[in-house]
mmCIF file with all atom_site columns, C-alpha atoms in Angstrom:
data_model
loop_
_atom_site.group_PDB
_atom_site.id
_atom_site.type_symbol
_atom_site.label_atom_id
_atom_site.label_alt_id
_atom_site.label_comp_id
_atom_site.label_asym_id
_atom_site.label_entity_id
_atom_site.label_seq_id
_atom_site.pdbx_PDB_ins_code
_atom_site.Cartn_x
_atom_site.Cartn_y
_atom_site.Cartn_z
_atom_site.occupancy
_atom_site.B_iso_or_equiv
_atom_site.pdbx_formal_charge
_atom_site.auth_seq_id
_atom_site.auth_comp_id
_atom_site.auth_asym_id
_atom_site.auth_atom_id
_atom_site.pdbx_PDB_model_num
ATOM 1   C CA . MET A 1 1   ? 4.296  1.439  28.376 1.00 0.00 ? 124 MET A CA 1
ATOM 2   C CA . PRO A 1 2   ? 1.272  3.442  27.087 1.00 0.00 ? 125 PRO A CA 1
ATOM 3   C CA . LYS A 1 3   ? 2.009  6.165  29.676 1.00 0.00 ? 126 LYS A CA 1
ATOM 4   C CA . ARG A 1 4   ? 5.605  6.369  28.497 1.00 0.00 ? 127 ARG A CA 1
ATOM 5   C CA . PHE A 1 5   ? 4.510  6.618  24.869 1.00 0.00 ? 128 PHE A CA 1
ATOM 6   C CA . ALA A 1 6   ? 1.981  9.337  25.734 1.00 0.00 ? 129 ALA A CA 1
ATOM 7   C CA . LEU A 1 7   ? 4.667  11.289 27.605 1.00 0.00 ? 130 LEU A CA 1
ATOM 8   C CA . LEU A 1 8   ? 7.016  10.967 24.638 1.00 0.00 ? 131 LEU A CA 1
ATOM 9   C CA . VAL A 1 9   ? 4.288  12.238 22.301 1.00 0.00 ? 132 VAL A CA 1
ATOM 10  C CA . VAL A 1 10  ? 3.534  15.167 24.633 1.00 0.00 ? 133 VAL A CA 1
ATOM 11  C CA . LEU A 1 11  ? 7.193  16.173 24.665 1.00 0.00 ? 134 LEU A CA 1
ATOM 12  C CA . LEU A 1 12  ? 7.904  15.713 20.962 1.00 0.00 ? 135 LEU A CA 1
ATOM 13  C CA . VAL A 1 13  ? 4.752  17.090 19.324 1.00 0.00 ? 136 VAL A CA 1
ATOM 14  C CA . PRO A 1 14  ? 5.325  20.769 20.265 1.00 0.00 ? 137 PRO A CA 1
ATOM 15  C CA . LEU A 1 15  ? 8.904  20.618 19.038 1.00 0.00 ? 138 LEU A CA 1
ATOM 16  C CA . LEU A 1 16  ? 7.922  18.976 15.754 1.00 0.00 ? 139 LEU A CA 1
ATOM 17  C CA . VAL A 1 17  ? 5.072  21.426 15.211 1.00 0.00 ? 140 VAL A CA 1
ATOM 18  C CA . LEU A 1 18  ? 7.337  24.402 15.752 1.00 0.00 ? 141 LEU A CA 1
ATOM 19  C CA . ALA A 1 19  ? 10.068 22.894 13.594 1.00 0.00 ? 142 ALA A CA 1
ATOM 20  C CA . GLY A 1 20  ? 7.524  22.565 10.774 1.00 0.00 ? 143 GLY A CA 1
ATOM 21  C CA . CYS A 1 21  ? 6.699  26.261 11.088 1.00 0.00 ? 144 CYS A CA 1
ATOM 22  C CA . GLN A 1 22  ? 10.353 27.307 11.032 1.00 0.00 ? 145 GLN A CA 1
ATOM 23  C CA . ARG A 1 23  ? 11.896 29.196 8.098  1.00 0.00 ? 146 ARG A CA 1
ATOM 24  C CA . SER A 1 24  ? 15.494 30.161 7.606  1.00 0.00 ? 147 SER A CA 1
ATOM 25  C CA . ALA A 1 25  ? 16.703 33.392 9.185  1.00 0.00 ? 148 ALA A CA 1
ATOM 26  C CA . GLN A 1 26  ? 17.401 34.729 5.680  1.00 0.00 ? 149 GLN A CA 1
ATOM 27  C CA . ASP A 1 27  ? 13.654 34.697 4.994  1.00 0.00 ? 150 ASP A CA 1
ATOM 28  C CA . ALA A 1 28  ? 12.889 36.757 8.110  1.00 0.00 ? 151 ALA A CA 1
ATOM 29  C CA . GLY A 1 29  ? 13.308 40.047 6.252  1.00 0.00 ? 152 GLY A CA 1
ATOM 30  C CA . GLY A 1 30  ? 13.413 42.921 8.696  1.00 0.00 ? 153 GLY A CA 1
ATOM 31  C CA . GLU A 1 31  ? 13.558 43.595 12.355 1.00 0.00 ? 154 GLU A CA 1
ATOM 32  C CA . THR A 1 32  ? 10.858 42.831 14.854 1.00 0.00 ? 155 THR A CA 1
ATOM 33  C CA . PRO A 1 33  ? 9.337  45.719 16.803 1.00 0.00 ? 156 PRO A CA 1
ATOM 34  C CA . ALA A 1 34  ? 9.927  45.814 20.553 1.00 0.00 ? 157 ALA A CA 1
ATOM 35  C CA . ALA A 1 35  ? 7.149  44.399 22.720 1.00 0.00 ? 158 ALA A CA 1
ATOM 36  C CA . THR A 1 36  ? 5.702  46.448 25.560 1.00 0.00 ? 159 THR A CA 1
ATOM 37  C CA . SER A 1 37  ? 5.603  44.142 28.582 1.00 0.00 ? 160 SER A CA 1
ATOM 38  C CA . PRO A 1 38  ? 6.835  44.927 32.043 1.00 0.00 ? 161 PRO A CA 1
ATOM 39  C CA . PRO A 1 39  ? 10.571 44.361 32.551 1.00 0.00 ? 162 PRO A CA 1
ATOM 40  C CA . PRO A 1 40  ? 11.626 41.089 34.169 1.00 0.00 ? 163 PRO A CA 1
ATOM 41  C CA . ALA A 1 41  ? 11.852 41.014 37.926 1.00 0.00 ? 164 ALA A CA 1
ATOM 42  C CA . GLU A 1 42  ? 15.356 40.526 39.213 1.00 0.00 ? 165 GLU A CA 1
ATOM 43  C CA . VAL A 1 43  ? 15.793 37.024 40.643 1.00 0.00 ? 166 VAL A CA 1
ATOM 44  C CA . VAL A 1 44  ? 18.350 36.788 43.418 1.00 0.00 ? 167 VAL A CA 1
ATOM 45  C CA . ALA A 1 45  ? 20.059 33.428 43.915 1.00 0.00 ? 168 ALA A CA 1
ATOM 46  C CA . GLY A 1 46  ? 18.680 31.696 46.992 1.00 0.00 ? 169 GLY A CA 1
ATOM 47  C CA . GLU A 1 47  ? 15.642 33.977 47.206 1.00 0.00 ? 170 GLU A CA 1
ATOM 48  C CA . ASP A 1 48  ? 12.160 32.470 46.732 1.00 0.00 ? 171 ASP A CA 1
ATOM 49  C CA . SER A 1 49  ? 10.351 33.750 43.640 1.00 0.00 ? 172 SER A CA 1
ATOM 50  C CA . GLU A 1 50  ? 7.670  32.926 41.110 1.00 0.00 ? 173 GLU A CA 1
ATOM 51  C CA . ARG A 1 51  ? 7.454  34.158 37.515 1.00 0.00 ? 174 ARG A CA 1
ATOM 52  C CA . LEU A 1 52  ? 4.675  33.585 34.990 1.00 0.00 ? 175 LEU A CA 1
ATOM 53  C CA . TRP A 1 53  ? 4.404  33.896 31.186 1.00 0.00 ? 176 TRP A CA 1
ATOM 54  C CA . GLN A 1 54  ? 1.480  33.276 28.840 1.00 0.00 ? 177 GLN A CA 1
ATOM 55  C CA . GLY A 1 55  ? 0.741  33.440 25.122 1.00 0.00 ? 178 GLY A CA 1
ATOM 56  C CA . VAL A 1 56  ? -0.497 31.572 22.061 1.00 0.00 ? 179 VAL A CA 1
ATOM 57  C CA . LEU A 1 57  ? 2.274  29.932 20.051 1.00 0.00 ? 180 LEU A CA 1
ATOM 58  C CA . PRO A 1 58  ? 1.825  28.974 16.374 1.00 0.00 ? 181 PRO A CA 1
ATOM 59  C CA . CYS A 1 59  ? 0.709  25.474 15.432 1.00 0.00 ? 182 CYS A CA 1
ATOM 60  C CA . SER A 1 60  ? 0.769  23.861 11.974 1.00 0.00 ? 183 SER A CA 1
ATOM 61  C CA . ASP A 1 61  ? -2.305 21.653 12.499 1.00 0.00 ? 184 ASP A CA 1
ATOM 62  C CA . CYS A 1 62  ? -4.392 23.630 15.006 1.00 0.00 ? 185 CYS A CA 1
ATOM 63  C CA . LEU A 1 63  ? -5.424 27.223 15.710 1.00 0.00 ? 186 LEU A CA 1
ATOM 64  C CA . GLY A 1 64  ? -2.530 27.752 18.125 1.00 0.00 ? 187 GLY A CA 1
ATOM 65  C CA . ILE A 1 65  ? -1.074 26.471 21.373 1.00 0.00 ? 188 ILE A CA 1
ATOM 66  C CA . ASP A 1 66  ? -2.293 28.424 24.401 1.00 0.00 ? 189 ASP A CA 1
ATOM 67  C CA . THR A 1 67  ? 0.798  28.226 26.598 1.00 0.00 ? 190 THR A CA 1
ATOM 68  C CA . ARG A 1 68  ? 1.321  29.112 30.263 1.00 0.00 ? 191 ARG A CA 1
ATOM 69  C CA . LEU A 1 69  ? 4.771  28.752 31.858 1.00 0.00 ? 192 LEU A CA 1
ATOM 70  C CA . GLN A 1 70  ? 5.356  29.210 35.573 1.00 0.00 ? 193 GLN A CA 1
ATOM 71  C CA . LEU A 1 71  ? 8.890  29.252 36.998 1.00 0.00 ? 194 LEU A CA 1
ATOM 72  C CA . ARG A 1 72  ? 9.362  28.831 40.739 1.00 0.00 ? 195 ARG A CA 1
ATOM 73  C CA . GLN A 1 73  ? 12.416 29.139 42.927 1.00 0.00 ? 196 GLN A CA 1
ATOM 74  C CA . ALA A 1 74  ? 11.879 27.969 46.506 1.00 0.00 ? 197 ALA A CA 1
ATOM 75  C CA . ALA A 1 75  ? 14.171 26.543 49.167 1.00 0.00 ? 198 ALA A CA 1
ATOM 76  C CA . GLY A 1 76  ? 17.077 26.485 46.708 1.00 0.00 ? 199 GLY A CA 1
ATOM 77  C CA . ARG A 1 77  ? 15.173 24.427 44.110 1.00 0.00 ? 200 ARG A CA 1
ATOM 78  C CA . ARG A 1 78  ? 14.035 25.689 40.701 1.00 0.00 ? 201 ARG A CA 1
ATOM 79  C CA . THR A 1 79  ? 10.911 24.044 39.276 1.00 0.00 ? 202 THR A CA 1
ATOM 80  C CA . TYR A 1 80  ? 8.551  24.829 36.414 1.00 0.00 ? 203 TYR A CA 1
ATOM 81  C CA . ALA A 1 81  ? 4.991  24.022 35.383 1.00 0.00 ? 204 ALA A CA 1
ATOM 82  C CA . LEU A 1 82  ? 4.120  24.189 31.672 1.00 0.00 ? 205 LEU A CA 1
ATOM 83  C CA . HIS A 1 83  ? 0.452  24.014 30.621 1.00 0.00 ? 206 HIS A CA 1
ATOM 84  C CA . GLU A 1 84  ? -0.371 23.807 26.892 1.00 0.00 ? 207 GLU A CA 1
ATOM 85  C CA . VAL A 1 85  ? -3.792 23.683 25.233 1.00 0.00 ? 208 VAL A CA 1
ATOM 86  C CA . TYR A 1 86  ? -4.019 22.940 21.511 1.00 0.00 ? 209 TYR A CA 1
ATOM 87  C CA . LEU A 1 87  ? -6.812 25.203 20.275 1.00 0.00 ? 210 LEU A CA 1
ATOM 88  C CA . GLY A 1 88  ? -9.381 23.788 17.882 1.00 0.00 ? 211 GLY A CA 1
ATOM 89  C CA . GLY A 1 89  ? -8.025 20.260 18.120 1.00 0.00 ? 212 GLY A CA 1
ATOM 90  C CA . ARG A 1 90  ? -9.956 17.056 18.640 1.00 0.00 ? 213 ARG A CA 1
ATOM 91  C CA . GLY A 1 91  ? -9.554 14.633 21.495 1.00 0.00 ? 214 GLY A CA 1
ATOM 92  C CA . VAL A 1 92  ? -7.118 15.281 24.317 1.00 0.00 ? 215 VAL A CA 1
ATOM 93  C CA . ASN A 1 93  ? -5.777 18.761 23.715 1.00 0.00 ? 216 ASN A CA 1
ATOM 94  C CA . ALA A 1 94  ? -4.418 19.877 27.113 1.00 0.00 ? 217 ALA A CA 1
ATOM 95  C CA . PHE A 1 95  ? -0.990 18.844 28.358 1.00 0.00 ? 218 PHE A CA 1
ATOM 96  C CA . ASP A 1 96  ? 0.894  19.550 31.578 1.00 0.00 ? 219 ASP A CA 1
ATOM 97  C CA . GLN A 1 97  ? 4.610  19.172 32.146 1.00 0.00 ? 220 GLN A CA 1
ATOM 98  C CA . THR A 1 98  ? 6.715  19.832 35.251 1.00 0.00 ? 221 THR A CA 1
ATOM 99  C CA . GLY A 1 99  ? 10.385 19.612 36.063 1.00 0.00 ? 222 GLY A CA 1
ATOM 100 C CA . ASP A 1 100 ? 13.545 21.529 36.887 1.00 0.00 ? 223 ASP A CA 1
ATOM 101 C CA . TRP A 1 101 ? 14.897 24.599 35.115 1.00 0.00 ? 224 TRP A CA 1
ATOM 102 C CA . LEU A 1 102 ? 18.058 26.666 35.014 1.00 0.00 ? 225 LEU A CA 1
ATOM 103 C CA . GLU A 1 103 ? 19.084 30.065 33.726 1.00 0.00 ? 226 GLU A CA 1
ATOM 104 C CA . ARG A 1 104 ? 22.305 30.511 31.758 1.00 0.00 ? 227 ARG A CA 1
ATOM 105 C CA . THR A 1 105 ? 24.035 33.312 29.896 1.00 0.00 ? 228 THR A CA 1
ATOM 106 C CA . VAL A 1 106 ? 24.783 32.630 26.221 1.00 0.00 ? 229 VAL A CA 1
ATOM 107 C CA . ALA A 1 107 ? 25.624 34.638 23.099 1.00 0.00 ? 230 ALA A CA 1
ATOM 108 C CA . ILE A 1 108 ? 22.691 35.283 20.746 1.00 0.00 ? 231 ILE A CA 1
ATOM 109 C CA . ASP A 1 109 ? 23.237 37.428 17.650 1.00 0.00 ? 232 ASP A CA 1
ATOM 110 C CA . GLY A 1 110 ? 26.626 38.451 19.054 1.00 0.00 ? 233 GLY A CA 1
ATOM 111 C CA . ALA A 1 111 ? 25.231 39.782 22.338 1.00 0.00 ? 234 ALA A CA 1
ATOM 112 C CA . SER A 1 112 ? 24.988 38.337 25.832 1.00 0.00 ? 235 SER A CA 1
ATOM 113 C CA . ALA A 1 113 ? 21.529 36.873 26.535 1.00 0.00 ? 236 ALA A CA 1
ATOM 114 C CA . GLU A 1 114 ? 19.800 35.099 29.408 1.00 0.00 ? 237 GLU A CA 1
ATOM 115 C CA . VAL A 1 115 ? 18.220 31.763 28.452 1.00 0.00 ? 238 VAL A CA 1
ATOM 116 C CA . ILE A 1 116 ? 15.800 29.689 30.540 1.00 0.00 ? 239 ILE A CA 1
ATOM 117 C CA . VAL A 1 117 ? 16.305 25.944 30.006 1.00 0.00 ? 240 VAL A CA 1
ATOM 118 C CA . LEU A 1 118 ? 13.508 23.555 31.009 1.00 0.00 ? 241 LEU A CA 1
ATOM 119 C CA . ASP A 1 119 ? 14.629 20.007 31.907 1.00 0.00 ? 242 ASP A CA 1
ATOM 120 C CA . PRO A 1 120 ? 18.351 20.717 31.390 1.00 0.00 ? 243 PRO A CA 1
ATOM 121 C CA . ARG A 1 121 ? 19.307 17.075 32.091 1.00 0.00 ? 244 ARG A CA 1
ATOM 122 C CA . GLY A 1 122 ? 16.673 15.667 29.734 1.00 0.00 ? 245 GLY A CA 1
ATOM 123 C CA . ARG A 1 123 ? 15.169 16.797 26.464 1.00 0.00 ? 246 ARG A CA 1
ATOM 124 C CA . ALA A 1 124 ? 15.825 20.488 27.110 1.00 0.00 ? 247 ALA A CA 1
ATOM 125 C CA . GLN A 1 125 ? 13.494 23.205 25.862 1.00 0.00 ? 248 GLN A CA 1
ATOM 126 C CA . SER A 1 126 ? 15.007 26.718 25.817 1.00 0.00 ? 249 SER A CA 1
ATOM 127 C CA . PHE A 1 127 ? 13.524 30.211 25.985 1.00 0.00 ? 250 PHE A CA 1
ATOM 128 C CA . TRP A 1 128 ? 15.351 33.514 25.435 1.00 0.00 ? 251 TRP A CA 1
ATOM 129 C CA . LEU A 1 129 ? 14.560 36.038 28.185 1.00 0.00 ? 252 LEU A CA 1
ATOM 130 C CA . HIS A 1 130 ? 14.268 39.425 26.429 1.00 0.00 ? 253 HIS A CA 1
ATOM 131 C CA . ASP A 1 131 ? 14.879 42.774 28.119 1.00 0.00 ? 254 ASP A CA 1
ATOM 132 C CA . ASP A 1 132 ? 11.130 43.517 27.936 1.00 0.00 ? 255 ASP A CA 1
ATOM 133 C CA . GLY A 1 133 ? 10.403 40.423 30.072 1.00 0.00 ? 256 GLY A CA 1
ATOM 134 C CA . SER A 1 134 ? 9.032  38.235 27.268 1.00 0.00 ? 257 SER A CA 1
ATOM 135 C CA . LEU A 1 135 ? 10.277 34.690 26.621 1.00 0.00 ? 258 LEU A CA 1
ATOM 136 C CA . GLU A 1 136 ? 11.003 33.524 23.066 1.00 0.00 ? 259 GLU A CA 1
ATOM 137 C CA . LEU A 1 137 ? 10.988 29.804 22.274 1.00 0.00 ? 260 LEU A CA 1
ATOM 138 C CA . LEU A 1 138 ? 14.316 28.777 20.746 1.00 0.00 ? 261 LEU A CA 1
ATOM 139 C CA . ASP A 1 139 ? 14.901 25.874 18.366 1.00 0.00 ? 262 ASP A CA 1
ATOM 140 C CA . THR A 1 140 ? 16.136 22.483 19.587 1.00 0.00 ? 263 THR A CA 1
ATOM 141 C CA . GLU A 1 141 ? 19.758 23.668 19.314 1.00 0.00 ? 264 GLU A CA 1
ATOM 142 C CA . GLY A 1 142 ? 19.087 26.819 21.367 1.00 0.00 ? 265 GLY A CA 1
ATOM 143 C CA . HIS A 1 143 ? 19.062 29.278 18.451 1.00 0.00 ? 266 HIS A CA 1
ATOM 144 C CA . PRO A 1 144 ? 16.438 31.930 17.610 1.00 0.00 ? 267 PRO A CA 1
ATOM 145 C CA . GLN A 1 145 ? 13.936 30.957 14.936 1.00 0.00 ? 268 GLN A CA 1
ATOM 146 C CA . ALA A 1 146 ? 12.632 33.024 12.038 1.00 0.00 ? 269 ALA A CA 1
ATOM 147 C CA . HIS A 1 147 ? 9.595  35.068 13.089 1.00 0.00 ? 270 HIS A CA 1
ATOM 148 C CA . GLY A 1 148 ? 10.677 34.787 16.712 1.00 0.00 ? 271 GLY A CA 1
ATOM 149 C CA . GLU A 1 149 ? 8.163  37.393 17.858 1.00 0.00 ? 272 GLU A CA 1
ATOM 150 C CA . ALA A 1 150 ? 5.348  34.917 17.039 1.00 0.00 ? 273 ALA A CA 1
ATOM 151 C CA . LEU A 1 151 ? 7.076  32.474 19.403 1.00 0.00 ? 274 LEU A CA 1
ATOM 152 C CA . ARG A 1 152 ? 7.012  34.796 22.426 1.00 0.00 ? 275 ARG A CA 1
ATOM 153 C CA . LEU A 1 153 ? 5.239  34.412 25.729 1.00 0.00 ? 276 LEU A CA 1
ATOM 154 C CA . GLN A 1 154 ? 4.437  37.637 27.589 1.00 0.00 ? 277 GLN A CA 1
ATOM 155 C CA . ARG A 1 155 ? 5.285  38.185 31.250 1.00 0.00 ? 278 ARG A CA 1
ATOM 156 C CA . MET A 1 156 ? 2.267  38.146 33.566 1.00 0.00 ? 279 MET A CA 1
ATOM 157 C CA . ALA A 1 157 ? 1.852  39.046 37.223 1.00 0.00 ? 280 ALA A CA 1
ATOM 158 C CA . PRO A 1 158 ? 1.953  35.857 39.375 1.00 0.00 ? 281 PRO A CA 1
#
């Protein structure tokens, strides 16, 4: 039971922290400048690939969450590894999560967008794949959050 509780805490804390940092889109005030990362590599269905993103996401009770997300596609299976370190925190501050992922096309701000969904059959966590290759963490309903640029992970070479 303690392991299950710890897993639940690990999954819920990042979502609650980010929800606490969220403001309404009306408060965003202005457009975000385009990031300058390499464009995303084309992933062909059935072809083995590995993609990697990294960045520091905001945190309401720590200095930030150093986040590293690795997506793999091998032998027809899509898996991910998410490593998060809560900076400046006390006690256990590093968390690892693995599972399945999928990519789907949705409408965001009236335009077609690719979204990466971690654990689609469980408590899904979604990221918007931007044209510049960055991933933006979406809210629990799959919508962009105010100050979305602060919630972006940058594409890295695997």
